[in-house]
Amino acid sequence: MAQVLEFKLPDLGEGLTEAEIVRWLVEVGEVVAVDQPVVEVETAKAMVEVPCPYGGVVTARFGEEGSELPVGAPLLTVAVGEQAAPGGPERDPGTGGAEAARAETTKAAATGAEQPKAEGSGNVLVGYGTSEAPARRRRVRPVRPEPAAPQAGAAANGRPVRTAEPEGPVPVISPLVRRLARQNDVDLRELTGSGPDGLILRADVEYALRAATARGGRTAVQPGVADQGPSAPRAGSPVSSAPRPGGIRTPLKGVRGAVADKLSRSRREIPDATCWVDADATELMRARTAMNASGGPRISLVALLARICTAALARFPELNSTVDTQAREVVQLDHVHLGFAAQTDRGLVVPVVRDAHARDAEGLTAEFARLTEAARAGRLTPGELTGGTFTLNNYGVFGVDGSTPIINHPEAAMLGVGRIVPKPWVYEGELAVRQVVQLSLTFDHRVCDGGTAGGFLRYVADCVEQPAVLLRTL
């Protein structure tokens, strides 16, 4: 006899208490294997695929795409056992199917029926599954009836109705962009992507929304809120006589919400100060060119800067600290887990290179490349986004010279690096054109005074100007 098992949203780790459903990977009535990813969710740390520890037929799904679920809430139900077959009755994915699935689970528990033993361990490890990863099954989509052809010139919501649906998915950079288009009734097939090979970016969707507003068409709605017309207030919301300002509204949730909370907390709790210095990076650039000309793996500039940072932290360990506010203690850490700021389509994230002090320039280059690729693809795990002890921020890639970074709470310091550009410089007593960079250090004044911070920054500048200085610390 088939039994219906309920799979709840697992604890995704790192203190996360909720997640937003980005995209369902299975349909009701579809057969799933043990550890097959069933849903893609976005947390405050990353976007991950959640594998199901049971194998069988999906009987119900809980939550629509774009909705948030707390950890421990029902995610879906799976019928397991000998009678669970893909040809069985398909349940409605809405409330009726969910209630029926719950009723079957309750009935099985009340009659004392033995629950089938799942082949997986039952401990959902996001990104890893619960056992040896099986071959991912081909998705079986239910056959949908063909829509009736609309009348010529017919329109819905002020937009033309498509008379034909081209086959194949529209190339979109991420599910978040696809969801933004869906929630604001933007037809992706009518857009021309500005990305590589016509890839549709978030900027393309936002441009279409602005253009529709300028034409007097449909006003962009808040994501996750149904368009109820100009006079229909949201359920449960107080009616206000003041008109809401126009424009595109983006909720501060997910990664952007987490970043906003962390930056606000940093400004609120940390008494920070910033010092900066200009440095001649000509010799550092020459050293990198010589290293890459040797025929081995190419070394990135950020890896050399990271190597300089770890050497400087060994000399000034006060900056590799955190403040325990409850115990009123400064905790000096014995490992350097180096974070680096990475700009992605989903917002600013800070991946962490574990044990950066134990890696050479080649190892740092490889790890930076791996984490950067994962960040842009939205595959970073919560563990790869937390636990940093010091952050390197290379804002020079945006073409700016300087900045005053905000410390990545609960760390104690961040080193900022501007662009490296040719500038007039006094070199060996004569005016010359040199490759100059501005370095800035924002630090928590509770962990050290200006003398320590200045010494750290001066040592970094000395290594940039004369890379041989670094050899004395190796």
mmCIF file of N, CA and C in Angstrom, residues 279-286 288 300-302 304-305 308 394-402 416-423 434-439 464:
data_model
loop_
_atom_site.group_PDB
_atom_site.id
_atom_site.type_symbol
_atom_site.label_atom_id
_atom_site.label_comp_id
_atom_site.label_asym_id
_atom_site.label_seq_id
_atom_site.Cartn_x
_atom_site.Cartn_y
_atom_site.Cartn_z
ATOM 1 N N ALA A 279 49.766 54.504 -3.712
ATOM 2 C CA ALA A 279 50.950 53.653 -3.836
ATOM 3 C C ALA A 279 51.312 53.470 -5.297
ATOM 4 N N ASP A 280 52.593 53.309 -5.546
ATOM 5 C CA ASP A 280 53.107 53.072 -6.896
ATOM 6 C C ASP A 280 53.088 51.569 -7.155
ATOM 7 N N ALA A 281 52.166 51.122 -7.995
ATOM 8 C CA ALA A 281 51.993 49.686 -8.250
ATOM 9 C C ALA A 281 52.732 49.206 -9.484
ATOM 10 N N THR A 282 53.653 50.016 -9.993
ATOM 11 C CA THR A 282 54.350 49.646 -11.224
ATOM 12 C C THR A 282 55.111 48.336 -11.074
ATOM 13 N N GLU A 283 55.854 48.194 -9.978
ATOM 14 C CA GLU A 283 56.658 46.982 -9.785
ATOM 15 C C GLU A 283 55.782 45.757 -9.546
ATOM 16 N N LEU A 284 54.638 45.946 -8.885
ATOM 17 C CA LEU A 284 53.727 44.820 -8.674
ATOM 18 C C LEU A 284 53.179 44.326 -10.003
ATOM 19 N N MET A 285 52.839 45.249 -10.899
ATOM 20 C CA MET A 285 52.325 44.843 -12.208
ATOM 21 C C MET A 285 53.409 44.143 -13.022
ATOM 22 N N ARG A 286 54.651 44.619 -12.895
ATOM 23 C CA ARG A 286 55.758 43.961 -13.605
ATOM 24 C C ARG A 286 55.997 42.563 -13.049
ATOM 25 N N ARG A 288 53.800 40.595 -11.672
ATOM 26 C CA ARG A 288 52.715 39.721 -12.135
ATOM 27 C C ARG A 288 52.941 39.319 -13.586
ATOM 28 N N SER A 300 46.217 35.969 -10.835
ATOM 29 C CA SER A 300 45.376 37.163 -10.913
ATOM 30 C C SER A 300 45.911 38.247 -9.986
ATOM 31 N N LEU A 301 45.584 39.491 -10.306
ATOM 32 C CA LEU A 301 46.018 40.608 -9.482
ATOM 33 C C LEU A 301 45.379 40.546 -8.094
ATOM 34 N N VAL A 302 44.106 40.163 -8.030
ATOM 35 C CA VAL A 302 43.437 40.103 -6.733
ATOM 36 C C VAL A 302 44.063 39.035 -5.847
ATOM 37 N N LEU A 304 47.320 38.313 -5.810
ATOM 38 C CA LEU A 304 48.524 38.926 -5.244
ATOM 39 C C LEU A 304 48.163 39.887 -4.111
ATOM 40 N N LEU A 305 47.087 40.659 -4.295
ATOM 41 C CA LEU A 305 46.651 41.557 -3.236
ATOM 42 C C LEU A 305 46.190 40.778 -2.005
ATOM 43 N N ILE A 308 49.206 39.659 -0.132
ATOM 44 C CA ILE A 308 49.762 40.775 0.636
ATOM 45 C C ILE A 308 48.933 41.005 1.896
ATOM 46 N N ASN A 394 37.833 45.059 -4.123
ATOM 47 C CA ASN A 394 38.495 45.625 -5.300
ATOM 48 C C ASN A 394 37.482 46.419 -6.111
ATOM 49 N N TYR A 395 37.171 47.641 -5.650
ATOM 50 C CA TYR A 395 36.202 48.464 -6.363
ATOM 51 C C TYR A 395 36.826 49.161 -7.568
ATOM 52 N N GLY A 396 38.108 48.966 -7.784
ATOM 53 C CA GLY A 396 38.744 49.538 -8.969
ATOM 54 C C GLY A 396 38.189 48.980 -10.261
ATOM 55 N N VAL A 397 37.570 47.789 -10.212
ATOM 56 C CA VAL A 397 36.994 47.204 -11.423
ATOM 57 C C VAL A 397 35.832 48.041 -11.940
ATOM 58 N N PHE A 398 35.273 48.926 -11.100
ATOM 59 C CA PHE A 398 34.191 49.804 -11.534
ATOM 60 C C PHE A 398 34.709 51.133 -12.067
ATOM 61 N N GLY A 399 36.041 51.260 -12.168
ATOM 62 C CA GLY A 399 36.627 52.465 -12.730
ATOM 63 C C GLY A 399 36.701 53.638 -11.782
ATOM 64 N N VAL A 400 36.704 53.384 -10.467
ATOM 65 C CA VAL A 400 36.781 54.461 -9.479
ATOM 66 C C VAL A 400 38.122 54.374 -8.755
ATOM 67 N N ASP A 401 38.556 55.529 -8.249
ATOM 68 C CA ASP A 401 39.861 55.602 -7.592
ATOM 69 C C ASP A 401 39.809 55.248 -6.116
ATOM 70 N N GLY A 402 38.770 55.717 -5.414
ATOM 71 C CA GLY A 402 38.750 55.538 -3.970
ATOM 72 C C GLY A 402 37.348 55.327 -3.437
ATOM 73 N N GLY A 416 40.176 48.385 0.838
ATOM 74 C CA GLY A 416 39.648 48.751 -0.465
ATOM 75 C C GLY A 416 40.769 49.080 -1.429
ATOM 76 N N VAL A 417 40.607 48.658 -2.678
ATOM 77 C CA VAL A 417 41.622 48.870 -3.713
ATOM 78 C C VAL A 417 40.966 49.562 -4.896
ATOM 79 N N GLY A 418 41.496 50.725 -5.282
ATOM 80 C CA GLY A 418 40.965 51.458 -6.420
ATOM 81 C C GLY A 418 41.601 50.996 -7.721
ATOM 82 N N ARG A 419 41.262 51.685 -8.787
ATOM 83 C CA ARG A 419 41.804 51.317 -10.085
ATOM 84 C C ARG A 419 43.290 51.687 -10.159
ATOM 85 N N ILE A 420 44.021 50.956 -10.962
ATOM 86 C CA ILE A 420 45.440 51.219 -11.189
ATOM 87 C C ILE A 420 45.575 51.949 -12.518
ATOM 88 N N VAL A 421 46.013 53.216 -12.469
ATOM 89 C CA VAL A 421 46.053 54.048 -13.675
ATOM 90 C C VAL A 421 47.387 54.786 -13.748
ATOM 91 N N PRO A 422 47.835 55.126 -14.951
ATOM 92 C CA PRO A 422 49.065 55.914 -15.095
ATOM 93 C C PRO A 422 48.856 57.329 -14.550
ATOM 94 N N LYS A 423 49.798 57.769 -13.702
ATOM 95 C CA LYS A 423 49.739 59.117 -13.126
ATOM 96 C C LYS A 423 51.150 59.674 -12.979
ATOM 97 N N ARG A 434 53.881 56.680 -13.636
ATOM 98 C CA ARG A 434 53.877 55.386 -12.951
ATOM 99 C C ARG A 434 52.439 54.870 -12.809
ATOM 100 N N GLN A 435 52.306 53.575 -12.545
ATOM 101 C CA GLN A 435 50.998 52.956 -12.320
ATOM 102 C C GLN A 435 50.633 53.149 -10.843
ATOM 103 N N VAL A 436 49.659 53.990 -10.579
ATOM 104 C CA VAL A 436 49.337 54.394 -9.206
ATOM 105 C C VAL A 436 47.976 53.836 -8.804
ATOM 106 N N VAL A 437 47.887 53.408 -7.552
ATOM 107 C CA VAL A 437 46.649 52.880 -6.996
ATOM 108 C C VAL A 437 46.397 53.524 -5.638
ATOM 109 N N GLN A 438 45.135 53.756 -5.309
ATOM 110 C CA GLN A 438 44.780 54.252 -3.986
ATOM 111 C C GLN A 438 44.264 53.093 -3.138
ATOM 112 N N LEU A 439 44.827 52.952 -1.949
ATOM 113 C CA LEU A 439 44.437 51.913 -0.999
ATOM 114 C C LEU A 439 43.735 52.581 0.177
ATOM 115 N N VAL A 464 53.110 46.569 -2.250
ATOM 116 C CA VAL A 464 52.647 46.907 -3.597
ATOM 117 C C VAL A 464 53.756 47.616 -4.366
#
